[in-house]
Amino acid sequence: NSRLTEVYDQLRRYRGSPAKAAENFFTPDASVTFVSTGSSYVGISQIEQLLSTLRDTFHLVNVKKISLIASESIQSISGMVTEECIYNIKHDSYIPWLAPDVRETGEELQLPVCIITSIQNGKIRSQRLYWDHLTVLRSFKAVSRATKGVANLPEPNDFAKRVVANVNESLISTEIETYEDVEELQNQGGPPKPQRFPTTGTGRTSTRVGGPPGGRSNFSFA
């Protein structure tokens, strides 16, 4: 293992640490973003809130690491780490960072997750987590398998409302299954065009191409 991956293995322990330990793992301006749900935590104060939530819920998740790729700086313990893993989840309690607005179902789920982490001087500067959110919603029966991403939720959250409001109406019926489909449509001079809009309470923006969150035509890029 490289020096950076050894540091990363230590930093991964933040998920079971008390909130006040955030400064031991994160830089002052750090951010953690769950791209699939649009949830972002920026700065030590918000990350302390995240750690409190993770400490209450992450015992429901068993992580199986598949691969770890590191690109590091020679001068300092800094660089990028990409982790591919499987989250084995038992949905016995509400997990807000995984499935907002979906109460516990008792269902079990094996979820492939990709985690991209930027490390600066031995601490996390930013971390982005990606997964197929439609798989989560279907497994927890929050969306019908007979539909194309129409969630059976009581009310969409504010993030989802803004996404839908900014989506080009012509894209809603467009079948997009891979990123190559997006490129092909763009090469043909047609939609979709990326649209940028703020993520709640962070002052940051995210780019989203395609249809509503959770649908087959949804792509998120940080």
PDB file of C-alpha atoms in Angstrom:
ATOM      1  CA  ASN A   1       0.000   0.000   0.000  1.00  0.00           C
ATOM      2  CA  SER A   2       1.098   3.564  -0.696  1.00  0.00           C
ATOM      3  CA  ARG A   3       1.421   6.113   2.076  1.00  0.00           C
ATOM      4  CA  LEU A   4      -1.758   7.839   0.855  1.00  0.00           C
ATOM      5  CA  THR A   5      -3.881   4.689   0.916  1.00  0.00           C
ATOM      6  CA  GLU A   6      -2.687   3.956   4.440  1.00  0.00           C
ATOM      7  CA  VAL A   7      -3.787   7.449   5.499  1.00  0.00           C
ATOM      8  CA  TYR A   8      -7.089   6.974   3.693  1.00  0.00           C
ATOM      9  CA  ASP A   9      -7.774   3.732   5.543  1.00  0.00           C
ATOM     10  CA  GLN A  10      -7.394   5.676   8.790  1.00  0.00           C
ATOM     11  CA  LEU A  11      -9.591   8.542   7.568  1.00  0.00           C
ATOM     12  CA  ARG A  12     -12.388   6.132   6.625  1.00  0.00           C
ATOM     13  CA  ARG A  13     -12.972   5.661  10.351  1.00  0.00           C
ATOM     14  CA  TYR A  14     -14.704   9.044  10.574  1.00  0.00           C
ATOM     15  CA  ARG A  15     -17.980   7.254   9.869  1.00  0.00           C
ATOM     16  CA  GLY A  16     -18.040   5.786  13.360  1.00  0.00           C
ATOM     17  CA  SER A  17     -16.488   8.699  15.202  1.00  0.00           C
ATOM     18  CA  PRO A  18     -18.196  11.258  17.450  1.00  0.00           C
ATOM     19  CA  ALA A  19     -19.131  14.598  15.906  1.00  0.00           C
ATOM     20  CA  LYS A  20     -16.431  16.541  17.771  1.00  0.00           C
ATOM     21  CA  ALA A  21     -13.768  14.404  16.076  1.00  0.00           C
ATOM     22  CA  ALA A  22     -14.478  16.043  12.699  1.00  0.00           C
ATOM     23  CA  GLU A  23     -11.408  18.287  12.911  1.00  0.00           C
ATOM     24  CA  ASN A  24      -9.220  15.180  13.223  1.00  0.00           C
ATOM     25  CA  PHE A  25     -10.368  13.928   9.832  1.00  0.00           C
ATOM     26  CA  PHE A  26     -11.323  16.992   7.762  1.00  0.00           C
ATOM     27  CA  THR A  27      -9.780  20.304   6.698  1.00  0.00           C
ATOM     28  CA  PRO A  28     -11.667  23.447   7.877  1.00  0.00           C
ATOM     29  CA  ASP A  29     -13.213  23.998   4.430  1.00  0.00           C
ATOM     30  CA  ALA A  30     -13.923  20.330   3.699  1.00  0.00           C
ATOM     31  CA  SER A  31     -17.042  19.059   1.975  1.00  0.00           C
ATOM     32  CA  VAL A  32     -18.835  15.713   1.789  1.00  0.00           C
ATOM     33  CA  THR A  33     -21.386  15.278  -0.991  1.00  0.00           C
ATOM     34  CA  PHE A  34     -23.803  12.412  -1.540  1.00  0.00           C
ATOM     35  CA  VAL A  35     -24.225  13.105  -5.237  1.00  0.00           C
ATOM     36  CA  SER A  36     -27.068  10.649  -5.760  1.00  0.00           C
ATOM     37  CA  THR A  37     -29.336  12.405  -3.251  1.00  0.00           C
ATOM     38  CA  GLY A  38     -28.065  15.965  -3.700  1.00  0.00           C
ATOM     39  CA  SER A  39     -27.027  16.240  -0.035  1.00  0.00           C
ATOM     40  CA  SER A  40     -23.890  18.261   0.680  1.00  0.00           C
ATOM     41  CA  TYR A  41     -22.131  19.117   3.951  1.00  0.00           C
ATOM     42  CA  VAL A  42     -19.602  21.955   3.859  1.00  0.00           C
ATOM     43  CA  GLY A  43     -17.345  23.093   6.697  1.00  0.00           C
ATOM     44  CA  ILE A  44     -16.654  21.544  10.079  1.00  0.00           C
ATOM     45  CA  SER A  45     -20.000  22.538  11.613  1.00  0.00           C
ATOM     46  CA  GLN A  46     -22.085  20.788   8.949  1.00  0.00           C
ATOM     47  CA  ILE A  47     -19.734  17.798   8.855  1.00  0.00           C
ATOM     48  CA  GLU A  48     -20.170  17.426  12.631  1.00  0.00           C
ATOM     49  CA  GLN A  49     -23.906  17.081  11.962  1.00  0.00           C
ATOM     50  CA  LEU A  50     -23.147  14.441   9.333  1.00  0.00           C
ATOM     51  CA  LEU A  51     -20.890  12.496  11.693  1.00  0.00           C
ATOM     52  CA  SER A  52     -23.643  12.476  14.292  1.00  0.00           C
ATOM     53  CA  THR A  53     -26.056  11.027  11.728  1.00  0.00           C
ATOM     54  CA  LEU A  54     -23.544   8.459  10.484  1.00  0.00           C
ATOM     55  CA  ARG A  55     -22.740   7.360  14.020  1.00  0.00           C
ATOM     56  CA  ASP A  56     -26.452   6.608  14.528  1.00  0.00           C
ATOM     57  CA  THR A  57     -26.967   4.790  11.211  1.00  0.00           C
ATOM     58  CA  PHE A  58     -23.761   3.390   9.742  1.00  0.00           C
ATOM     59  CA  HIS A  59     -23.954   0.270  11.912  1.00  0.00           C
ATOM     60  CA  LEU A  60     -26.660  -0.787   9.428  1.00  0.00           C
ATOM     61  CA  VAL A  61     -24.055  -0.852   6.651  1.00  0.00           C
ATOM     62  CA  ASN A  62     -21.369  -3.469   6.105  1.00  0.00           C
ATOM     63  CA  VAL A  63     -18.733  -2.268   3.637  1.00  0.00           C
ATOM     64  CA  LYS A  64     -16.921  -4.652   1.317  1.00  0.00           C
ATOM     65  CA  LYS A  65     -13.996  -2.888  -0.366  1.00  0.00           C
ATOM     66  CA  ILE A  66     -13.483  -3.889  -4.009  1.00  0.00           C
ATOM     67  CA  SER A  67     -10.666  -1.634  -5.195  1.00  0.00           C
ATOM     68  CA  LEU A  68      -8.630   1.393  -4.144  1.00  0.00           C
ATOM     69  CA  ILE A  69      -6.733   3.658  -6.553  1.00  0.00           C
ATOM     70  CA  ALA A  70      -4.522   6.487  -5.297  1.00  0.00           C
ATOM     71  CA  SER A  71      -2.783   9.367  -7.070  1.00  0.00           C
ATOM     72  CA  GLU A  72      -0.530  11.104  -4.592  1.00  0.00           C
ATOM     73  CA  SER A  73       1.871  14.010  -4.216  1.00  0.00           C
ATOM     74  CA  ILE A  74       5.510  13.278  -3.458  1.00  0.00           C
ATOM     75  CA  GLN A  75       5.936  16.368  -1.272  1.00  0.00           C
ATOM     76  CA  SER A  76       3.025  15.833   1.143  1.00  0.00           C
ATOM     77  CA  ILE A  77       0.307  13.404   2.157  1.00  0.00           C
ATOM     78  CA  SER A  78      -2.046  14.775  -0.480  1.00  0.00           C
ATOM     79  CA  GLY A  79      -3.782  13.468  -3.562  1.00  0.00           C
ATOM     80  CA  MET A  80      -6.885  11.701  -4.826  1.00  0.00           C
ATOM     81  CA  VAL A  81      -8.214   8.296  -3.771  1.00  0.00           C
ATOM     82  CA  THR A  82     -10.967   6.421  -5.611  1.00  0.00           C
ATOM     83  CA  GLU A  83     -12.653   3.575  -3.780  1.00  0.00           C
ATOM     84  CA  GLU A  84     -15.088   1.070  -5.254  1.00  0.00           C
ATOM     85  CA  CYS A  85     -17.051  -0.900  -2.693  1.00  0.00           C
ATOM     86  CA  ILE A  86     -20.287  -2.699  -1.911  1.00  0.00           C
ATOM     87  CA  TYR A  87     -22.591  -1.414   0.830  1.00  0.00           C
ATOM     88  CA  ASN A  88     -24.534  -4.309   2.340  1.00  0.00           C
ATOM     89  CA  ILE A  89     -27.436  -2.461   3.935  1.00  0.00           C
ATOM     90  CA  LYS A  90     -30.142  -3.581   6.357  1.00  0.00           C
ATOM     91  CA  HIS A  91     -32.831  -0.904   6.272  1.00  0.00           C
ATOM     92  CA  ASP A  92     -34.039  -1.358   9.857  1.00  0.00           C
ATOM     93  CA  SER A  93     -33.882   2.362  10.640  1.00  0.00           C
ATOM     94  CA  TYR A  94     -34.334   5.607   8.747  1.00  0.00           C
ATOM     95  CA  ILE A  95     -31.094   6.459   6.885  1.00  0.00           C
ATOM     96  CA  PRO A  96     -31.353  10.115   5.782  1.00  0.00           C
ATOM     97  CA  TRP A  97     -28.088  10.273   3.846  1.00  0.00           C
ATOM     98  CA  LEU A  98     -29.038   7.191   1.807  1.00  0.00           C
ATOM     99  CA  ALA A  99     -32.784   7.515   1.249  1.00  0.00           C
ATOM    100  CA  PRO A 100     -34.258  10.856   2.339  1.00  0.00           C
ATOM    101  CA  ASP A 101     -38.025  10.745   3.013  1.00  0.00           C
ATOM    102  CA  VAL A 102     -38.099   6.924   2.983  1.00  0.00           C
ATOM    103  CA  ARG A 103     -38.942   5.353   6.339  1.00  0.00           C
ATOM    104  CA  GLU A 104     -37.356   2.067   7.428  1.00  0.00           C
ATOM    105  CA  THR A 105     -38.551  -0.910   5.383  1.00  0.00           C
ATOM    106  CA  GLY A 106     -36.610  -3.856   6.821  1.00  0.00           C
ATOM    107  CA  GLU A 107     -35.330  -4.592   3.305  1.00  0.00           C
ATOM    108  CA  GLU A 108     -31.765  -5.716   2.589  1.00  0.00           C
ATOM    109  CA  LEU A 109     -29.725  -4.216  -0.225  1.00  0.00           C
ATOM    110  CA  GLN A 110     -26.348  -4.742  -1.864  1.00  0.00           C
ATOM    111  CA  LEU A 111     -25.382  -1.372  -3.312  1.00  0.00           C
ATOM    112  CA  PRO A 112     -22.267  -0.677  -5.428  1.00  0.00           C
ATOM    113  CA  VAL A 113     -20.766   2.653  -4.349  1.00  0.00           C
ATOM    114  CA  CYS A 114     -17.952   4.780  -5.773  1.00  0.00           C
ATOM    115  CA  ILE A 115     -16.197   7.204  -3.396  1.00  0.00           C
ATOM    116  CA  ILE A 116     -13.799   9.893  -4.661  1.00  0.00           C
ATOM    117  CA  THR A 117     -11.771  11.570  -1.924  1.00  0.00           C
ATOM    118  CA  SER A 118      -9.366  14.501  -2.104  1.00  0.00           C
ATOM    119  CA  ILE A 119      -6.798  14.445   0.716  1.00  0.00           C
ATOM    120  CA  GLN A 120      -4.761  17.480   1.692  1.00  0.00           C
ATOM    121  CA  ASN A 121      -1.906  17.184   4.175  1.00  0.00           C
ATOM    122  CA  GLY A 122      -3.327  14.017   5.696  1.00  0.00           C
ATOM    123  CA  LYS A 123      -6.954  15.191   6.011  1.00  0.00           C
ATOM    124  CA  ILE A 124     -10.040  14.989   3.820  1.00  0.00           C
ATOM    125  CA  ARG A 125     -10.539  18.118   1.705  1.00  0.00           C
ATOM    126  CA  SER A 126     -13.533  16.783  -0.221  1.00  0.00           C
ATOM    127  CA  GLN A 127     -15.397  13.539  -0.668  1.00  0.00           C
ATOM    128  CA  ARG A 128     -18.077  12.592  -3.199  1.00  0.00           C
ATOM    129  CA  LEU A 129     -20.133   9.403  -3.023  1.00  0.00           C
ATOM    130  CA  TYR A 130     -21.985   7.990  -6.027  1.00  0.00           C
ATOM    131  CA  TRP A 131     -24.507   5.154  -6.370  1.00  0.00           C
ATOM    132  CA  ASP A 132     -27.536   4.227  -8.473  1.00  0.00           C
ATOM    133  CA  HIS A 133     -30.298   5.875  -6.495  1.00  0.00           C
ATOM    134  CA  LEU A 134     -33.085   4.222  -8.486  1.00  0.00           C
ATOM    135  CA  THR A 135     -31.783   0.870  -7.207  1.00  0.00           C
ATOM    136  CA  VAL A 136     -32.143   2.161  -3.639  1.00  0.00           C
ATOM    137  CA  LEU A 137     -35.691   3.436  -4.195  1.00  0.00           C
ATOM    138  CA  ARG A 138     -36.789   0.227  -5.891  1.00  0.00           C
ATOM    139  CA  SER A 139     -35.257  -1.961  -3.184  1.00  0.00           C
ATOM    140  CA  PHE A 140     -37.027   0.054  -0.497  1.00  0.00           C
ATOM    141  CA  LYS A 141     -40.270  -0.001  -2.529  1.00  0.00           C
ATOM    142  CA  ALA A 142     -40.335   3.784  -2.776  1.00  0.00           C
ATOM    143  CA  VAL A 143     -40.670   3.509  -6.548  1.00  0.00           C
ATOM    144  CA  SER A 144     -42.593   1.030  -8.667  1.00  0.00           C
ATOM    145  CA  ARG A 145     -40.593  -1.283 -10.929  1.00  0.00           C
ATOM    146  CA  ALA A 146     -43.245  -0.717 -13.583  1.00  0.00           C
ATOM    147  CA  THR A 147     -42.494   3.012 -13.734  1.00  0.00           C
ATOM    148  CA  LYS A 148     -39.513   4.943 -15.028  1.00  0.00           C
ATOM    149  CA  GLY A 149     -38.379   6.783 -11.934  1.00  0.00           C
ATOM    150  CA  VAL A 150     -41.708   8.088 -10.648  1.00  0.00           C
ATOM    151  CA  ALA A 151     -41.194   7.829  -6.895  1.00  0.00           C
ATOM    152  CA  ASN A 152     -44.123   6.945  -4.644  1.00  0.00           C
ATOM    153  CA  LEU A 153     -43.076   9.552  -2.096  1.00  0.00           C
ATOM    154  CA  PRO A 154     -45.478  11.910  -0.316  1.00  0.00           C
ATOM    155  CA  GLU A 155     -43.716  15.080  -1.458  1.00  0.00           C
ATOM    156  CA  PRO A 156     -40.453  15.688  -3.348  1.00  0.00           C
ATOM    157  CA  ASN A 157     -37.786  17.584  -1.441  1.00  0.00           C
ATOM    158  CA  ASP A 158     -36.715  21.109  -2.403  1.00  0.00           C
ATOM    159  CA  PHE A 159     -33.670  19.868  -4.294  1.00  0.00           C
ATOM    160  CA  ALA A 160     -35.811  17.604  -6.474  1.00  0.00           C
ATOM    161  CA  LYS A 161     -38.282  20.414  -7.151  1.00  0.00           C
ATOM    162  CA  ARG A 162     -35.511  22.694  -8.384  1.00  0.00           C
ATOM    163  CA  VAL A 163     -34.089  19.960 -10.599  1.00  0.00           C
ATOM    164  CA  VAL A 164     -37.433  19.273 -12.240  1.00  0.00           C
ATOM    165  CA  ALA A 165     -38.086  22.996 -12.672  1.00  0.00           C
ATOM    166  CA  ASN A 166     -34.780  23.408 -14.531  1.00  0.00           C
ATOM    167  CA  VAL A 167     -35.063  20.360 -16.783  1.00  0.00           C
ATOM    168  CA  ASN A 168     -35.781  21.018 -20.451  1.00  0.00           C
ATOM    169  CA  GLU A 169     -39.278  19.621 -21.055  1.00  0.00           C
ATOM    170  CA  SER A 170     -38.118  17.911 -24.217  1.00  0.00           C
ATOM    171  CA  LEU A 171     -35.783  15.720 -22.181  1.00  0.00           C
ATOM    172  CA  ILE A 172     -38.391  14.168 -19.914  1.00  0.00           C
ATOM    173  CA  SER A 173     -39.399  11.603 -22.537  1.00  0.00           C
ATOM    174  CA  THR A 174     -35.856  11.122 -23.879  1.00  0.00           C
ATOM    175  CA  GLU A 175     -34.392   7.647 -23.302  1.00  0.00           C
ATOM    176  CA  ILE A 176     -30.855   8.089 -21.934  1.00  0.00           C
ATOM    177  CA  GLU A 177     -29.204   5.093 -20.318  1.00  0.00           C
ATOM    178  CA  THR A 178     -25.474   5.792 -20.574  1.00  0.00           C
ATOM    179  CA  TYR A 179     -23.155   8.761 -20.743  1.00  0.00           C
ATOM    180  CA  GLU A 180     -22.436   7.784 -24.350  1.00  0.00           C
ATOM    181  CA  ASP A 181     -26.117   8.433 -25.120  1.00  0.00           C
ATOM    182  CA  VAL A 182     -25.684  11.968 -23.798  1.00  0.00           C
ATOM    183  CA  GLU A 183     -22.624  12.555 -25.975  1.00  0.00           C
ATOM    184  CA  GLU A 184     -24.396  11.162 -29.037  1.00  0.00           C
ATOM    185  CA  LEU A 185     -27.335  13.518 -28.579  1.00  0.00           C
ATOM    186  CA  GLN A 186     -25.007  16.468 -28.149  1.00  0.00           C
ATOM    187  CA  ASN A 187     -23.020  15.517 -31.267  1.00  0.00           C
ATOM    188  CA  GLN A 188     -26.279  15.516 -33.200  1.00  0.00           C
ATOM    189  CA  GLY A 189     -26.854  19.086 -32.126  1.00  0.00           C
ATOM    190  CA  GLY A 190     -29.746  18.221 -29.855  1.00  0.00           C
ATOM    191  CA  PRO A 191     -30.367  18.052 -26.116  1.00  0.00           C
ATOM    192  CA  PRO A 192     -29.386  17.579 -23.396  1.00  0.00           C
ATOM    193  CA  LYS A 193     -27.347  20.596 -22.400  1.00  0.00           C
ATOM    194  CA  PRO A 194     -25.910  20.666 -18.856  1.00  0.00           C
ATOM    195  CA  GLN A 195     -27.651  23.049 -16.480  1.00  0.00           C
ATOM    196  CA  ARG A 196     -26.083  24.370 -13.295  1.00  0.00           C
ATOM    197  CA  PHE A 197     -27.978  25.353 -10.183  1.00  0.00           C
ATOM    198  CA  PRO A 198     -27.173  25.694  -6.452  1.00  0.00           C
ATOM    199  CA  THR A 199     -27.186  22.836  -3.973  1.00  0.00           C
ATOM    200  CA  THR A 200     -29.213  23.626  -0.851  1.00  0.00           C
ATOM    201  CA  GLY A 201     -27.419  25.754   1.729  1.00  0.00           C
ATOM    202  CA  THR A 202     -23.913  25.253   0.341  1.00  0.00           C
ATOM    203  CA  GLY A 203     -23.345  28.153  -2.024  1.00  0.00           C
ATOM    204  CA  ARG A 204     -22.076  25.575  -4.503  1.00  0.00           C
ATOM    205  CA  THR A 205     -23.511  24.435  -7.808  1.00  0.00           C
ATOM    206  CA  SER A 206     -23.952  21.051  -9.414  1.00  0.00           C
ATOM    207  CA  THR A 207     -24.461  20.113 -13.044  1.00  0.00           C
ATOM    208  CA  ARG A 208     -27.245  17.751 -13.977  1.00  0.00           C
ATOM    209  CA  VAL A 209     -28.016  16.404 -17.426  1.00  0.00           C
ATOM    210  CA  GLY A 210     -31.274  14.656 -18.255  1.00  0.00           C
ATOM    211  CA  GLY A 211     -34.559  14.052 -16.477  1.00  0.00           C
ATOM    212  CA  PRO A 212     -35.789  14.097 -12.888  1.00  0.00           C
ATOM    213  CA  PRO A 213     -33.704  12.681  -9.999  1.00  0.00           C
ATOM    214  CA  GLY A 214     -34.041   8.922  -9.601  1.00  0.00           C
ATOM    215  CA  GLY A 215     -35.101   8.431 -13.224  1.00  0.00           C
ATOM    216  CA  ARG A 216     -33.246   6.512 -15.952  1.00  0.00           C
ATOM    217  CA  SER A 217     -32.429   9.754 -17.713  1.00  0.00           C
ATOM    218  CA  ASN A 218     -30.641  11.272 -14.706  1.00  0.00           C
ATOM    219  CA  PHE A 219     -26.926  11.984 -14.663  1.00  0.00           C
ATOM    220  CA  SER A 220     -25.015  13.929 -11.984  1.00  0.00           C
ATOM    221  CA  PHE A 221     -21.565  15.365 -12.312  1.00  0.00           C
ATOM    222  CA  ALA A 222     -19.737  17.278  -9.530  1.00  0.00           C
TER     223      ALA A 222
END
